[in-house]
PDB file of C-alpha atoms in Angstrom:
ATOM      1  CA  MET V 206      14.282 -30.083 -15.841  1.00 69.00           C
ATOM      2  CA  GLU V 207      12.045 -29.463 -13.240  1.00 92.00           C
ATOM      3  CA  TYR V 208       9.586 -26.538 -12.878  1.00 92.00           C
ATOM      4  CA  LEU V 209      11.110 -25.454  -9.462  1.00 93.00           C
ATOM      5  CA  GLU V 210      14.613 -25.678 -10.979  1.00 92.00           C
ATOM      6  CA  ILE V 211      13.603 -23.437 -13.862  1.00 93.00           C
ATOM      7  CA  VAL V 212      11.982 -20.712 -11.674  1.00 94.00           C
ATOM      8  CA  LEU V 213      15.105 -20.805  -9.648  1.00 95.00           C
ATOM      9  CA  MET V 214      17.289 -20.032 -12.325  1.00 94.00           C
ATOM     10  CA  PHE V 215      15.009 -17.499 -13.845  1.00 95.00           C
ATOM     11  CA  LEU V 216      15.033 -15.748 -10.317  1.00 96.00           C
ATOM     12  CA  LYS V 217      18.624 -16.125 -10.375  1.00 95.00           C
ATOM     13  CA  ALA V 218      19.106 -14.073 -13.536  1.00 95.00           C
ATOM     14  CA  PHE V 219      16.664 -11.664 -12.767  1.00 95.00           C
ATOM     15  CA  ALA V 220      18.276 -11.031  -9.324  1.00 96.00           C
ATOM     16  CA  VAL V 221      22.019 -10.420 -11.110  1.00 95.00           C
ATOM     17  CA  GLY V 222      20.745  -8.756 -14.030  1.00 94.00           C
ATOM     18  CA  GLY V 223      19.017  -6.269 -11.767  1.00 95.00           C
ATOM     19  CA  ILE V 224      21.704  -5.832  -9.483  1.00 95.00           C
ATOM     20  CA  ILE V 225      24.195  -4.984 -12.401  1.00 95.00           C
ATOM     21  CA  CYS V 226      21.160  -2.536 -13.596  1.00 94.00           C
ATOM     22  CA  LEU V 227      20.952  -1.389  -9.780  1.00 96.00           C
ATOM     23  CA  ILE V 228      24.521  -0.235  -9.999  1.00 95.00           C
ATOM     24  CA  ALA V 229      24.325   1.406 -13.347  1.00 94.00           C
ATOM     25  CA  GLN V 230      21.230   3.326 -12.263  1.00 95.00           C
ATOM     26  CA  ILE V 231      23.520   4.699  -9.287  1.00 96.00           C
ATOM     27  CA  VAL V 232      26.371   5.632 -11.494  1.00 95.00           C
ATOM     28  CA  ILE V 233      23.571   7.379 -13.683  1.00 94.00           C
ATOM     29  CA  ASN V 234      21.831   9.356 -10.946  1.00 95.00           C
ATOM     30  CA  PHE V 235      25.073  10.101  -8.801  1.00 96.00           C
ATOM     31  CA  THR V 236      27.753  11.141 -11.513  1.00 94.00           C
ATOM     32  CA  GLU V 237      27.970  13.353 -14.787  1.00 94.00           C
ATOM     33  CA  LEU V 238      29.308  10.678 -17.171  1.00 94.00           C
ATOM     34  CA  THR V 239      27.961  10.252 -19.845  1.00 92.00           C
ATOM     35  CA  ALA V 240      26.038   6.915 -21.371  1.00 90.00           C
ATOM     36  CA  GLY V 241      28.896   6.241 -23.654  1.00 91.00           C
ATOM     37  CA  LYS V 242      31.121   6.136 -20.581  1.00 95.00           C
ATOM     38  CA  ILE V 243      28.988   4.159 -18.738  1.00 95.00           C
ATOM     39  CA  LEU V 244      28.837   1.694 -21.220  1.00 94.00           C
ATOM     40  CA  VAL V 245      32.635   1.420 -21.638  1.00 95.00           C
ATOM     41  CA  LEU V 246      33.254   1.513 -17.750  1.00 96.00           C
ATOM     42  CA  PHE V 247      30.803  -1.539 -17.811  1.00 96.00           C
ATOM     43  CA  MET V 248      32.200  -3.386 -20.653  1.00 94.00           C
ATOM     44  CA  LEU V 249      35.760  -3.105 -19.064  1.00 95.00           C
ATOM     45  CA  ALA V 250      34.448  -4.067 -15.683  1.00 95.00           C
ATOM     46  CA  GLY V 251      33.510  -7.280 -17.228  1.00 94.00           C
ATOM     47  CA  VAL V 252      36.608  -7.509 -18.814  1.00 94.00           C
ATOM     48  CA  ALA V 253      38.624  -6.884 -15.744  1.00 95.00           C
ATOM     49  CA  LEU V 254      36.470  -9.297 -13.557  1.00 95.00           C
ATOM     50  CA  THR V 255      37.030 -12.170 -16.320  1.00 94.00           C
ATOM     51  CA  ALA V 256      40.549 -11.334 -16.198  1.00 93.00           C
ATOM     52  CA  LEU V 257      40.717 -11.758 -12.174  1.00 95.00           C
ATOM     53  CA  GLY V 258      38.424 -15.201 -12.534  1.00 93.00           C
ATOM     54  CA  LEU V 259      35.237 -13.628 -11.052  1.00 95.00           C
ATOM     55  CA  TYR V 260      32.611 -13.247 -13.544  1.00 95.00           C
ATOM     56  CA  GLN V 261      32.871 -16.963 -14.892  1.00 94.00           C
ATOM     57  CA  PRO V 262      31.216 -18.198 -11.789  1.00 95.00           C
ATOM     58  CA  LEU V 263      28.660 -15.044 -12.113  1.00 94.00           C
ATOM     59  CA  VAL V 264      27.850 -16.568 -15.736  1.00 94.00           C
ATOM     60  CA  GLU V 265      27.797 -20.072 -14.283  1.00 94.00           C
ATOM     61  CA  PHE V 266      25.252 -18.936 -11.539  1.00 95.00           C
ATOM     62  CA  ALA V 267      23.239 -16.618 -13.535  1.00 94.00           C
ATOM     63  CA  GLY V 268      22.925 -17.472 -17.104  1.00 92.00           C
ATOM     64  CA  ALA V 269      21.794 -14.764 -19.137  1.00 91.00           C
ATOM     65  CA  GLY V 270      21.466 -12.375 -16.046  1.00 93.00           C
ATOM     66  CA  ALA V 271      25.373 -12.100 -16.366  1.00 93.00           C
ATOM     67  CA  SER V 272      26.066 -12.577 -19.796  1.00 91.00           C
ATOM     68  CA  VAL V 273      23.371 -10.331 -21.245  1.00 90.00           C
ATOM     69  CA  PRO V 274      23.907  -6.779 -20.109  1.00 91.00           C
ATOM     70  CA  ILE V 275      26.802  -4.818 -21.286  1.00 91.00           C
ATOM     71  CA  SER V 276      29.429  -6.407 -18.937  1.00 93.00           C
ATOM     72  CA  GLY V 277      28.755  -9.964 -20.537  1.00 92.00           C
ATOM     73  CA  PHE V 278      30.228  -8.197 -23.861  1.00 92.00           C
ATOM     74  CA  GLY V 279      33.489  -7.719 -21.935  1.00 93.00           C
ATOM     75  CA  TYR V 280      33.436 -11.093 -20.351  1.00 93.00           C
ATOM     76  CA  LEU V 281      32.873 -12.473 -24.152  1.00 92.00           C
ATOM     77  CA  LEU V 282      35.601 -10.182 -25.362  1.00 92.00           C
ATOM     78  CA  ALA V 283      38.207 -11.124 -22.819  1.00 93.00           C
ATOM     79  CA  ASN V 284      37.411 -14.914 -22.831  1.00 91.00           C
ATOM     80  CA  GLY V 285      37.798 -15.081 -26.548  1.00 91.00           C
ATOM     81  CA  ALA V 286      41.088 -13.484 -25.814  1.00 92.00           C
ATOM     82  CA  MET V 287      42.306 -15.503 -23.148  1.00 92.00           C
ATOM     83  CA  LYS V 288      41.563 -18.950 -25.229  1.00 90.00           C
ATOM     84  CA  GLY V 289      42.884 -17.262 -28.372  1.00 91.00           C
ATOM     85  CA  ALA V 290      46.317 -16.507 -26.713  1.00 90.00           C
ATOM     86  CA  GLN V 291      46.998 -20.177 -25.560  1.00 90.00           C
ATOM     87  CA  LYS V 292      47.164 -20.566 -29.240  1.00 90.00           C
ATOM     88  CA  GLY V 293      49.529 -17.774 -30.036  1.00 88.00           C
ATOM     89  CA  LEU V 294      49.795 -13.865 -29.933  1.00 88.00           C
ATOM     90  CA  PHE V 295      47.826 -13.425 -33.018  1.00 88.00           C
ATOM     91  CA  GLN V 296      45.054 -15.729 -32.092  1.00 88.00           C
ATOM     92  CA  ALA V 297      45.022 -13.222 -28.818  1.00 89.00           C
ATOM     93  CA  LEU V 298      44.289 -10.670 -31.160  1.00 88.00           C
ATOM     94  CA  THR V 299      41.593 -12.155 -33.257  1.00 90.00           C
ATOM     95  CA  GLY V 300      40.123 -14.429 -30.260  1.00 90.00           C
ATOM     96  CA  PRO V 301      37.904 -11.497 -28.964  1.00 89.00           C
ATOM     97  CA  LEU V 302      36.334 -10.777 -32.819  1.00 87.00           C
ATOM     98  CA  ALA V 303      35.479 -14.855 -33.104  1.00 89.00           C
ATOM     99  CA  ALA V 304      33.863 -14.504 -30.103  1.00 88.00           C
ATOM    100  CA  ALA V 305      31.602 -11.862 -30.741  1.00 88.00           C
ATOM    101  CA  SER V 306      30.967 -11.825 -34.351  1.00 90.00           C
ATOM    102  CA  ALA V 307      27.942 -13.843 -34.015  1.00 89.00           C
ATOM    103  CA  GLY V 308      26.302 -11.283 -31.956  1.00 86.00           C
ATOM    104  CA  VAL V 309      27.721  -8.595 -33.358  1.00 88.00           C
ATOM    105  CA  SER V 310      26.426  -9.576 -36.881  1.00 93.00           C
ATOM    106  CA  ALA V 311      22.860 -10.275 -35.533  1.00 92.00           C
ATOM    107  CA  ALA V 312      22.642  -6.784 -33.945  1.00 90.00           C
ATOM    108  CA  VAL V 313      24.107  -4.990 -37.300  1.00 93.00           C
ATOM    109  CA  ILE V 314      21.432  -7.481 -39.562  1.00 96.00           C
ATOM    110  CA  PHE V 315      18.409  -6.647 -37.266  1.00 95.00           C
ATOM    111  CA  SER V 316      19.335  -3.095 -37.029  1.00 93.00           C
ATOM    112  CA  PHE V 317      19.142  -2.944 -40.723  1.00 94.00           C
ATOM    113  CA  ILE V 318      15.870  -4.584 -40.861  1.00 95.00           C
ATOM    114  CA  MET V 319      14.345  -2.673 -38.414  1.00 94.00           C
ATOM    115  CA  ALA V 320      15.626   0.707 -40.217  1.00 91.00           C
ATOM    116  CA  LEU V 321      13.993  -0.520 -43.563  1.00 92.00           C
ATOM    117  CA  ILE V 322      10.595  -1.231 -41.476  1.00 93.00           C
ATOM    118  CA  PHE V 323      10.458   1.676 -39.436  1.00 91.00           C
ATOM    119  CA  LYS V 324      10.691   5.317 -40.399  1.00 83.00           C
ATOM    120  CA  SER V 325      13.033   7.059 -38.519  1.00 78.00           C
ATOM    121  CA  HIS V 326      12.831  10.914 -36.876  1.00 78.00           C
ATOM    122  CA  THR V 327      14.652  13.288 -34.881  1.00 79.00           C
ATOM    123  CA  LYS V 328      13.276  13.654 -31.669  1.00 75.00           C
ATOM    124  CA  HIS V 329      11.384  17.256 -30.638  1.00 77.00           C
ATOM    125  CA  ASN V 330      11.972  18.442 -26.886  1.00 64.00           C
TER     126      ASN V 330
END
Protein backbone atom coordinates (compact mmCIF):
# COMPACT_ATOMS: atom_id res chain seq x y z
CA MET A 1 0.00 0.00 0.00
CA GLU A 2 1.35 3.34 -1.01
CA TYR A 3 1.89 6.10 1.57
CA LEU A 4 -0.49 8.40 -0.28
CA GLU A 5 -3.25 5.77 -0.07
CA ILE A 6 -2.70 5.41 3.68
CA VAL A 7 -2.85 9.18 4.20
CA LEU A 8 -6.02 9.36 2.09
CA MET A 9 -7.58 6.54 4.14
CA PHE A 10 -6.79 8.44 7.37
CA LEU A 11 -8.19 11.69 5.95
CA LYS A 12 -11.44 10.02 4.89
CA ALA A 13 -11.85 8.39 8.32
CA PHE A 14 -11.07 11.67 10.07
CA ALA A 15 -13.49 13.65 7.89
CA VAL A 16 -16.43 11.27 8.26
CA GLY A 17 -15.84 10.70 11.99
CA GLY A 18 -15.49 14.45 12.43
CA ILE A 19 -18.76 15.12 10.62
CA ILE A 20 -20.55 12.60 12.86
CA CYS A 21 -19.06 14.30 15.93
CA LEU A 22 -20.00 17.72 14.53
CA ILE A 23 -23.62 16.62 14.16
CA ALA A 24 -23.57 15.30 17.73
CA GLN A 25 -22.14 18.58 19.03
CA ILE A 26 -24.83 20.56 17.23
CA VAL A 27 -27.49 18.32 18.80
CA ILE A 28 -25.90 18.85 22.24
CA ASN A 29 -25.69 22.63 21.83
CA PHE A 30 -29.13 23.30 20.39
CA THR A 31 -31.37 20.76 22.13
CA GLU A 32 -32.20 19.82 25.68
CA LEU A 33 -31.59 16.11 25.02
CA THR A 34 -29.61 14.21 27.62
CA ALA A 35 -26.41 12.36 26.71
CA GLY A 36 -28.18 9.00 26.95
CA LYS A 37 -30.93 10.08 24.57
CA ILE A 38 -28.36 11.40 22.08
CA LEU A 39 -26.48 8.09 22.20
CA VAL A 40 -29.70 6.16 21.54
CA LEU A 41 -30.62 8.58 18.75
CA PHE A 42 -27.27 8.07 17.01
CA MET A 43 -27.40 4.30 17.47
CA LEU A 44 -30.89 4.18 15.99
CA ALA A 45 -29.74 6.44 13.15
CA GLY A 46 -27.07 3.83 12.37
CA VAL A 47 -29.75 1.12 12.35
CA ALA A 48 -32.05 3.17 10.11
CA LEU A 49 -29.29 4.12 7.66
CA THR A 50 -28.25 0.46 7.48
CA ALA A 51 -31.83 -0.62 6.78
CA LEU A 52 -31.99 1.93 3.96
CA GLY A 53 -28.68 0.68 2.55
CA LEU A 54 -26.88 3.98 3.16
CA TYR A 55 -24.48 3.11 6.00
CA GLN A 56 -22.60 0.25 4.28
CA PRO A 57 -21.21 2.53 1.53
CA LEU A 58 -20.19 5.01 4.25
CA VAL A 59 -18.28 2.27 6.10
CA GLU A 60 -16.63 1.15 2.86
CA PHE A 61 -15.60 4.75 2.14
CA ALA A 62 -14.45 5.86 5.60
CA GLY A 63 -13.66 2.62 7.44
CA ALA A 64 -13.16 3.32 11.14
CA GLY A 65 -14.45 6.88 10.68
CA ALA A 66 -17.92 5.39 10.27
CA SER A 67 -17.67 2.14 12.22
CA VAL A 68 -16.15 3.43 15.49
CA PRO A 69 -18.78 6.06 16.50
CA ILE A 70 -21.95 4.87 18.25
CA SER A 71 -23.82 4.97 14.94
CA GLY A 72 -21.41 2.24 13.84
CA PHE A 73 -22.69 0.09 16.71
CA GLY A 74 -26.21 0.50 15.33
CA TYR A 75 -24.87 -0.49 11.91
CA LEU A 76 -23.25 -3.57 13.46
CA LEU A 77 -26.48 -4.64 15.20
CA ALA A 78 -28.64 -4.08 12.11
CA ASN A 79 -26.14 -5.86 9.87
CA GLY A 80 -26.10 -8.86 12.23
CA ALA A 81 -29.91 -8.95 12.30
CA MET A 82 -30.19 -8.78 8.52
CA LYS A 83 -27.63 -11.56 8.01
CA GLY A 84 -29.33 -13.66 10.68
CA ALA A 85 -32.77 -13.11 9.15
CA GLN A 86 -31.60 -14.87 6.00
CA LYS A 87 -31.28 -18.04 8.12
CA GLY A 88 -34.52 -17.73 10.08
CA LEU A 89 -36.40 -15.87 12.80
CA PHE A 90 -34.28 -17.11 15.71
CA GLN A 91 -31.06 -16.07 13.97
CA ALA A 92 -32.59 -12.66 13.24
CA LEU A 93 -32.93 -12.19 17.00
CA THR A 94 -29.53 -13.63 17.91
CA GLY A 95 -27.60 -12.22 14.94
CA PRO A 96 -27.08 -8.76 16.50
CA LEU A 97 -25.81 -10.35 19.72
CA ALA A 98 -23.36 -12.53 17.83
CA ALA A 99 -22.16 -9.60 15.71
CA ALA A 100 -21.54 -7.33 18.70
CA SER A 101 -20.31 -9.92 21.21
CA ALA A 102 -16.57 -9.37 20.68
CA GLY A 103 -16.79 -5.58 21.10
CA VAL A 104 -19.09 -5.72 24.11
CA SER A 105 -16.96 -8.42 25.77
CA ALA A 106 -13.80 -6.38 25.23
CA ALA A 107 -15.47 -3.28 26.70
CA VAL A 108 -16.57 -5.17 29.81
CA ILE A 109 -13.21 -6.88 30.34
CA PHE A 110 -11.12 -3.73 29.82
CA SER A 111 -13.48 -1.69 32.01
CA PHE A 112 -13.08 -4.25 34.79
CA ILE A 113 -9.28 -4.15 34.46
CA MET A 114 -9.27 -0.34 34.59
CA ALA A 115 -11.54 -0.43 37.66
CA LEU A 116 -8.99 -2.67 39.38
CA ILE A 117 -6.08 -0.37 38.49
CA PHE A 118 -7.62 3.05 39.18
CA LYS A 119 -9.55 4.25 42.20
CA SER A 120 -12.90 5.82 41.37
CA HIS A 121 -14.29 8.82 43.22
CA THR A 122 -17.23 11.17 42.93
CA LYS A 123 -16.91 14.38 40.98
CA HIS A 124 -17.03 17.53 43.11
CA ASN A 125 -18.56 20.65 41.54
